[in-house]
GROMACS .gro file of C-alpha atoms in nm:
model
  293
    1MET     CA    1   6.050 -10.857  -1.879
    2LYS     CA    2   6.060 -10.506  -1.736
    3ARG     CA    3   6.169 -10.368  -2.073
    4ALA     CA    4   5.877 -10.540  -2.250
    5PHE     CA    5   5.634 -10.406  -1.991
    6LEU     CA    6   5.770 -10.052  -2.031
    7PHE     CA    7   5.737 -10.075  -2.410
    8ALA     CA    8   5.377 -10.197  -2.380
    9PHE     CA    9   5.293  -9.918  -2.136
   10ILE     CA   10   5.435  -9.648  -2.365
   11LEU     CA   11   5.248  -9.793  -2.663
   12PHE     CA   12   4.927  -9.797  -2.460
   13CYS     CA   13   4.968  -9.428  -2.366
   14LEU     CA   14   5.037  -9.333  -2.727
   15LEU     CA   15   4.726  -9.515  -2.846
   16ILE     CA   16   4.510  -9.343  -2.584
   17THR     CA   17   4.651  -9.003  -2.683
   18PHE     CA   18   4.594  -9.075  -3.052
   19PHE     CA   19   4.234  -9.184  -3.013
   20SER     CA   20   4.148  -8.903  -2.769
   21CYS     CA   21   4.290  -8.645  -3.011
   22SER     CA   22   4.118  -8.801  -3.310
   23ASN     CA   23   3.784  -8.791  -3.128
   24LYS     CA   24   3.810  -8.417  -3.061
   25PRO     CA   25   3.605  -8.204  -3.302
   26LYS     CA   26   3.818  -8.011  -3.550
   27ARG     CA   27   3.829  -7.637  -3.493
   28SER     CA   28   3.642  -7.447  -3.760
   29ARG     CA   29   3.874  -7.234  -3.971
   30LYS     CA   30   3.812  -6.872  -4.055
   31PRO     CA   31   3.731  -6.776  -4.412
   32VAL     CA   32   4.005  -6.590  -4.597
   33THR     CA   33   3.914  -6.295  -4.819
   34THR     CA   34   4.114  -6.118  -5.089
   35ILE     CA   35   4.021  -5.763  -5.195
   36THR     CA   36   4.147  -5.623  -5.525
   37ILE     CA   37   4.087  -5.274  -5.667
   38PHE     CA   38   4.084  -5.177  -6.033
   39PRO     CA   39   4.253  -4.967  -6.153
   40GLN     CA   40   4.541  -5.028  -5.915
   41ALA     CA   41   4.720  -4.708  -5.810
   42ASP     CA   42   4.907  -4.546  -5.522
   43ASN     CA   43   4.632  -4.286  -5.488
   44TYR     CA   44   4.305  -4.180  -5.646
   45ILE     CA   45   4.124  -3.856  -5.730
   46TYR     CA   46   3.795  -3.729  -5.588
   47GLY     CA   47   3.510  -3.830  -5.819
   48GLN     CA   48   3.704  -4.117  -5.975
   49SER     CA   49   3.531  -4.456  -6.006
   50ILE     CA   50   3.684  -4.790  -5.910
   51ASP     CA   51   3.588  -5.157  -5.933
   52ILE     CA   52   3.618  -5.379  -5.625
   53GLU     CA   53   3.679  -5.752  -5.666
   54VAL     CA   54   3.617  -5.978  -5.366
   55GLU     CA   55   3.708  -6.346  -5.337
   56THR     CA   56   3.658  -6.554  -5.022
   57LYS     CA   57   3.798  -6.904  -4.970
   58VAL     CA   58   3.688  -7.153  -4.702
   59LYS     CA   59   3.871  -7.467  -4.587
   60ASP     CA   60   3.562  -7.614  -4.426
   61GLY     CA   61   3.196  -7.529  -4.392
   62GLU     CA   62   2.992  -7.291  -4.604
   63ILE     CA   63   2.957  -6.916  -4.640
   64GLU     CA   64   2.642  -6.764  -4.493
   65LYS     CA   65   2.708  -6.402  -4.591
   66ILE     CA   66   2.973  -6.167  -4.720
   67GLU     CA   67   2.936  -5.796  -4.648
   68LEU     CA   68   3.129  -5.526  -4.834
   69PHE     CA   69   3.159  -5.178  -4.682
   70TYR     CA   70   3.312  -4.851  -4.797
   71ASN     CA   71   3.366  -4.603  -4.512
   72ASP     CA   72   3.113  -4.797  -4.300
   73SER     CA   73   2.844  -4.780  -4.571
   74LEU     CA   74   2.720  -5.123  -4.682
   75LEU     CA   75   2.773  -5.168  -5.057
   76LYS     CA   76   2.677  -5.532  -5.096
   77LYS     CA   77   2.558  -5.833  -4.895
   78THR     CA   78   2.567  -6.176  -5.059
   79ASP     CA   79   2.635  -6.546  -5.003
   80VAL     CA   80   2.843  -6.574  -5.320
   81ASN     CA   81   3.213  -6.638  -5.254
   82ALA     CA   82   3.344  -6.427  -5.544
   83PHE     CA   83   3.197  -6.112  -5.695
   84THR     CA   84   3.288  -5.774  -5.844
   85ILE     CA   85   3.121  -5.436  -5.790
   86GLU     CA   86   3.181  -5.183  -6.064
   87ASP     CA   87   3.183  -4.803  -6.079
   88ILE     CA   88   3.214  -4.719  -5.709
   89LYS     CA   89   3.251  -4.342  -5.700
   90LEU     CA   90   3.506  -4.198  -5.457
   91ASN     CA   91   3.304  -3.906  -5.323
   92SER     CA   92   3.521  -3.786  -5.036
   93THR     CA   93   3.887  -3.702  -4.990
   94GLY     CA   94   4.097  -3.885  -4.734
   95SER     CA   95   4.186  -4.243  -4.653
   96GLY     CA   96   3.885  -4.443  -4.769
   97ARG     CA   97   3.839  -4.779  -4.599
   98ILE     CA   98   3.716  -5.083  -4.793
   99LYS     CA   99   3.616  -5.361  -4.554
  100VAL     CA  100   3.483  -5.714  -4.606
  101ILE     CA  101   3.328  -5.930  -4.333
  102ALA     CA  102   3.285  -6.296  -4.430
  103THR     CA  103   3.070  -6.515  -4.203
  104LYS     CA  104   3.024  -6.892  -4.223
  105THR     CA  105   2.706  -7.082  -4.136
  106ASP     CA  106   2.865  -7.195  -3.806
  107GLY     CA  107   2.913  -6.831  -3.703
  108ILE     CA  108   3.290  -6.818  -3.758
  109SER     CA  109   3.382  -6.494  -3.933
  110ASP     CA  110   3.679  -6.290  -4.043
  111SER     CA  111   3.724  -5.933  -4.162
  112ARG     CA  112   3.975  -5.783  -4.402
  113PHE     CA  113   4.024  -5.424  -4.510
  114ILE     CA  114   4.237  -5.205  -4.733
  115THR     CA  115   4.259  -4.826  -4.761
  116VAL     CA  116   4.255  -4.601  -5.064
  117ASP     CA  117   4.404  -4.251  -5.048
  118VAL     CA  118   4.179  -4.004  -5.228
  119PHE     CA  119   4.318  -3.661  -5.320
  120SER     CA  120   4.132  -3.352  -5.440
  121ASP     CA  121   4.041  -3.301  -5.805
  122ILE     CA  122   4.106  -2.926  -5.767
  123THR     CA  123   4.441  -2.754  -5.803
  124PRO     CA  124   4.435  -2.476  -5.540
  125LYS     CA  125   4.454  -2.117  -5.657
  126LYS     CA  126   4.742  -1.908  -5.529
  127PHE     CA  127   4.639  -1.578  -5.372
  128SER     CA  128   4.848  -1.274  -5.296
  129TYR     CA  129   4.790  -1.034  -5.009
  130SER     CA  130   4.882  -0.689  -4.883
  131ILE     CA  131   4.901  -0.562  -4.525
  132LEU     CA  132   4.637  -0.295  -4.467
  133LYS     CA  133   4.720  -0.196  -4.110
  134ASP     CA  134   4.924  -0.302  -3.806
  135TYR     CA  135   4.779  -0.329  -3.455
  136PRO     CA  136   4.963  -0.362  -3.122
  137HIS     CA  137   4.982  -0.711  -2.971
  138ASN     CA  138   5.129  -0.861  -2.656
  139LYS     CA  139   5.445  -1.038  -2.770
  140ASN     CA  140   5.447  -1.256  -2.457
  141PHE     CA  141   5.124  -1.427  -2.560
  142TYR     CA  142   5.156  -1.771  -2.715
  143THR     CA  143   4.847  -1.719  -2.930
  144GLN     CA  144   4.641  -2.032  -3.000
  145GLY     CA  145   4.295  -1.894  -3.077
  146LEU     CA  146   4.197  -1.559  -3.224
  147GLU     CA  147   3.855  -1.419  -3.313
  148PHE     CA  148   3.742  -1.066  -3.399
  149TYR     CA  149   3.386  -1.024  -3.270
  150ASP     CA  150   3.163  -0.717  -3.233
  151GLY     CA  151   3.456  -0.473  -3.248
  152TYR     CA  152   3.687  -0.653  -3.007
  153LEU     CA  153   3.960  -0.911  -3.034
  154TYR     CA  154   3.917  -1.232  -2.836
  155GLU     CA  155   4.232  -1.432  -2.784
  156GLY     CA  156   4.314  -1.773  -2.639
  157THR     CA  157   4.670  -1.840  -2.526
  158GLY     CA  158   4.874  -2.154  -2.457
  159GLU     CA  159   5.154  -2.291  -2.238
  160LYS     CA  160   5.086  -2.446  -1.899
  161GLY     CA  161   5.058  -2.183  -1.629
  162LYS     CA  162   5.008  -1.907  -1.887
  163SER     CA  163   4.694  -2.021  -2.070
  164GLY     CA  164   4.382  -1.808  -2.070
  165ILE     CA  165   4.122  -1.619  -2.270
  166TYR     CA  166   4.129  -1.243  -2.321
  167LYS     CA  167   3.912  -0.962  -2.451
  168VAL     CA  168   4.142  -0.707  -2.612
  169ASP     CA  169   4.089  -0.355  -2.744
  170LEU     CA  170   4.208  -0.382  -3.103
  171LEU     CA  171   4.341  -0.027  -3.139
  172SER     CA  172   4.535  -0.003  -2.812
  173GLY     CA  173   4.609  -0.369  -2.741
  174LYS     CA  174   4.485  -0.323  -2.383
  175ILE     CA  175   4.336  -0.625  -2.205
  176LEU     CA  176   3.976  -0.553  -2.103
  177GLN     CA  177   3.882  -0.893  -1.957
  178GLN     CA  178   4.060  -1.218  -1.888
  179GLN     CA  179   4.011  -1.564  -1.743
  180MET     CA  180   4.305  -1.793  -1.672
  181LEU     CA  181   4.311  -2.171  -1.702
  182SER     CA  182   4.435  -2.400  -1.427
  183GLU     CA  183   4.810  -2.457  -1.452
  184GLN     CA  184   4.760  -2.819  -1.559
  185TYR     CA  185   4.606  -2.713  -1.892
  186PHE     CA  186   4.762  -2.592  -2.216
  187GLY     CA  187   4.505  -2.368  -2.385
  188GLU     CA  188   4.427  -2.398  -2.756
  189GLY     CA  189   4.169  -2.270  -3.006
  190ILE     CA  190   3.864  -2.060  -2.913
  191THR     CA  191   3.536  -1.966  -3.080
  192ILE     CA  192   3.226  -1.764  -2.988
  193LEU     CA  193   2.875  -1.905  -3.037
  194ASN     CA  194   2.539  -1.825  -2.874
  195ASN     CA  195   2.684  -1.595  -2.606
  196ARG     CA  196   2.941  -1.850  -2.504
  197ILE     CA  197   3.314  -1.880  -2.555
  198TYR     CA  198   3.442  -2.230  -2.622
  199GLN     CA  199   3.806  -2.322  -2.565
  200LEU     CA  200   4.002  -2.639  -2.640
  201THR     CA  201   4.304  -2.770  -2.454
  202TYR     CA  202   4.603  -2.940  -2.609
  203ARG     CA  203   4.635  -3.297  -2.476
  204ALA     CA  204   4.384  -3.318  -2.192
  205GLN     CA  205   4.095  -3.405  -2.428
  206THR     CA  206   3.901  -3.137  -2.242
  207GLY     CA  207   3.734  -2.815  -2.347
  208PHE     CA  208   3.585  -2.530  -2.146
  209ILE     CA  209   3.277  -2.310  -2.186
  210TYR     CA  210   3.263  -1.951  -2.061
  211ASP     CA  211   2.991  -1.691  -2.034
  212PHE     CA  212   3.056  -1.443  -2.313
  213ASN     CA  213   2.977  -1.132  -2.106
  214ASN     CA  214   3.161  -1.193  -1.778
  215PHE     CA  215   3.406  -1.475  -1.871
  216THR     CA  216   3.274  -1.696  -1.591
  217LYS     CA  217   3.348  -2.062  -1.651
  218ILE     CA  218   3.015  -2.238  -1.709
  219ASP     CA  219   3.110  -2.595  -1.788
  220SER     CA  220   3.365  -2.831  -1.938
  221PHE     CA  221   3.338  -3.104  -2.201
  222LYS     CA  222   3.534  -3.399  -2.337
  223PHE     CA  223   3.631  -3.469  -2.699
  224LYS     CA  224   3.759  -3.788  -2.867
  225SER     CA  225   4.064  -3.652  -3.049
  226LYS     CA  226   4.392  -3.705  -2.867
  227GLU     CA  227   4.482  -3.340  -2.922
  228GLY     CA  228   4.288  -3.016  -2.954
  229TRP     CA  229   4.423  -2.748  -3.192
  230GLY     CA  230   4.207  -2.496  -3.377
  231LEU     CA  231   3.840  -2.415  -3.320
  232THR     CA  232   3.565  -2.233  -3.512
  233ASN     CA  233   3.191  -2.275  -3.572
  234ASP     CA  234   2.941  -2.273  -3.858
  235GLY     CA  235   2.667  -2.097  -3.662
  236LYS     CA  236   2.533  -2.425  -3.524
  237ASN     CA  237   2.815  -2.669  -3.450
  238LEU     CA  238   3.175  -2.644  -3.338
  239ILE     CA  239   3.448  -2.733  -3.589
  240MET     CA  240   3.787  -2.838  -3.454
  241SER     CA  241   4.127  -2.946  -3.584
  242ASN     CA  242   4.357  -3.191  -3.407
  243GLY     CA  243   4.697  -3.153  -3.574
  244THR     CA  244   4.623  -3.396  -3.856
  245ASN     CA  245   4.440  -3.335  -4.186
  246GLU     CA  246   4.102  -3.385  -4.015
  247LEU     CA  247   3.830  -3.129  -3.951
  248ILE     CA  248   3.570  -3.249  -3.702
  249TRP     CA  249   3.218  -3.116  -3.638
  250LEU     CA  250   3.103  -3.134  -3.273
  251ASP     CA  251   2.749  -3.109  -3.139
  252THR     CA  252   2.728  -2.821  -2.887
  253LYS     CA  253   2.505  -3.018  -2.648
  254THR     CA  254   2.664  -3.362  -2.640
  255PHE     CA  255   3.004  -3.275  -2.794
  256SER     CA  256   2.989  -3.598  -2.990
  257GLU     CA  257   3.140  -3.605  -3.338
  258ILE     CA  258   2.877  -3.528  -3.603
  259LYS     CA  259   3.096  -3.561  -3.907
  260LYS     CA  260   3.458  -3.556  -4.014
  261ILE     CA  261   3.639  -3.461  -4.334
  262GLU     CA  262   4.000  -3.513  -4.437
  263VAL     CA  263   4.163  -3.220  -4.614
  264ALA     CA  264   4.367  -3.282  -4.929
  265ASN     CA  265   4.480  -3.094  -5.237
  266ASP     CA  266   4.563  -3.250  -5.573
  267LYS     CA  267   4.907  -3.360  -5.446
  268GLY     CA  268   4.830  -3.515  -5.108
  269PHE     CA  269   4.692  -3.469  -4.759
  270ILE     CA  270   4.733  -3.139  -4.572
  271ASN     CA  271   4.840  -3.216  -4.215
  272TYR     CA  272   4.898  -2.988  -3.915
  273LEU     CA  273   4.577  -2.790  -3.969
  274ASN     CA  274   4.577  -2.535  -3.690
  275GLU     CA  275   4.384  -2.209  -3.640
  276LEU     CA  276   4.046  -2.210  -3.818
  277GLU     CA  277   3.806  -1.948  -3.953
  278TYR     CA  278   3.461  -2.022  -4.100
  279ILE     CA  279   3.353  -1.758  -4.355
  280ASN     CA  280   3.058  -1.786  -4.595
  281GLY     CA  281   3.055  -2.164  -4.598
  282GLN     CA  282   3.430  -2.204  -4.637
  283ILE     CA  283   3.694  -2.290  -4.378
  284TYR     CA  284   4.029  -2.114  -4.374
  285ALA     CA  285   4.306  -2.296  -4.188
  286ASN     CA  286   4.668  -2.212  -4.134
  287VAL     CA  287   4.921  -2.496  -4.144
  288TYR     CA  288   5.138  -2.514  -3.834
  289THR     CA  289   5.509  -2.426  -3.881
  290SER     CA  290   5.442  -2.291  -4.231
  291ASP     CA  291   5.315  -1.972  -4.398
  292LEU     CA  292   5.044  -2.168  -4.580
  293ILE     CA  293   4.672  -2.100  -4.546
   0.00000   0.00000   0.00000
């Protein structure tokens, strides 16, 4: 009798569980999107055109919209599950990001992305050089920033406890002015703009602003990059490097990023961009641990 009662009780519990589970609404599934590029290649060339094929599948419900982006620019918005966009021109070097956001009518969405590496269409020219003159320089300085301005050399140095900015007489190498950083900071690139000297630091995501005439520290600022390397300006905005192949333009009031480019030649990306110089609309950058400019 007890065994029959136990069996009936277990069966009753199973039936309750079954019906309670079956009465629960099914969870809406996310749409699944496939992105295909034609022609398919490991990398692409600046100016080349590609076709992008998008196909989205849904297990339940209906598609409300599908949005296709390239580098955050909207290329197409549709409610059609499968489509192809032809002749998309790759107009910037770097890792281009193709992203699709598919949204169903119940609000459930999913995003997928792929990247395309775009190299330059220009084979760089090789230049030679000759040394015109030598000037004395403090060999104890770990030089990070260097700018020749109005007849004097302005130098930013690195290493914690030794970082600073200096005004140097070019002919004699004598230090005319200096301002040291706090020991917690590793100084990096410098540039001069609008009677101010700007200086980056290495990993503190902090920069400093000095009065050009007396080297008094005026202010500090924050930047997004994890590391600060080289610094120059185009007469209006700051341009910094961060140890990658990126060059980043910063607004001098808010220090927000205005734009960013990724440097590449016809063979690949150029990483470890370091000290920068802006001359007649072109940027010259040395590559850290190499003799390449």
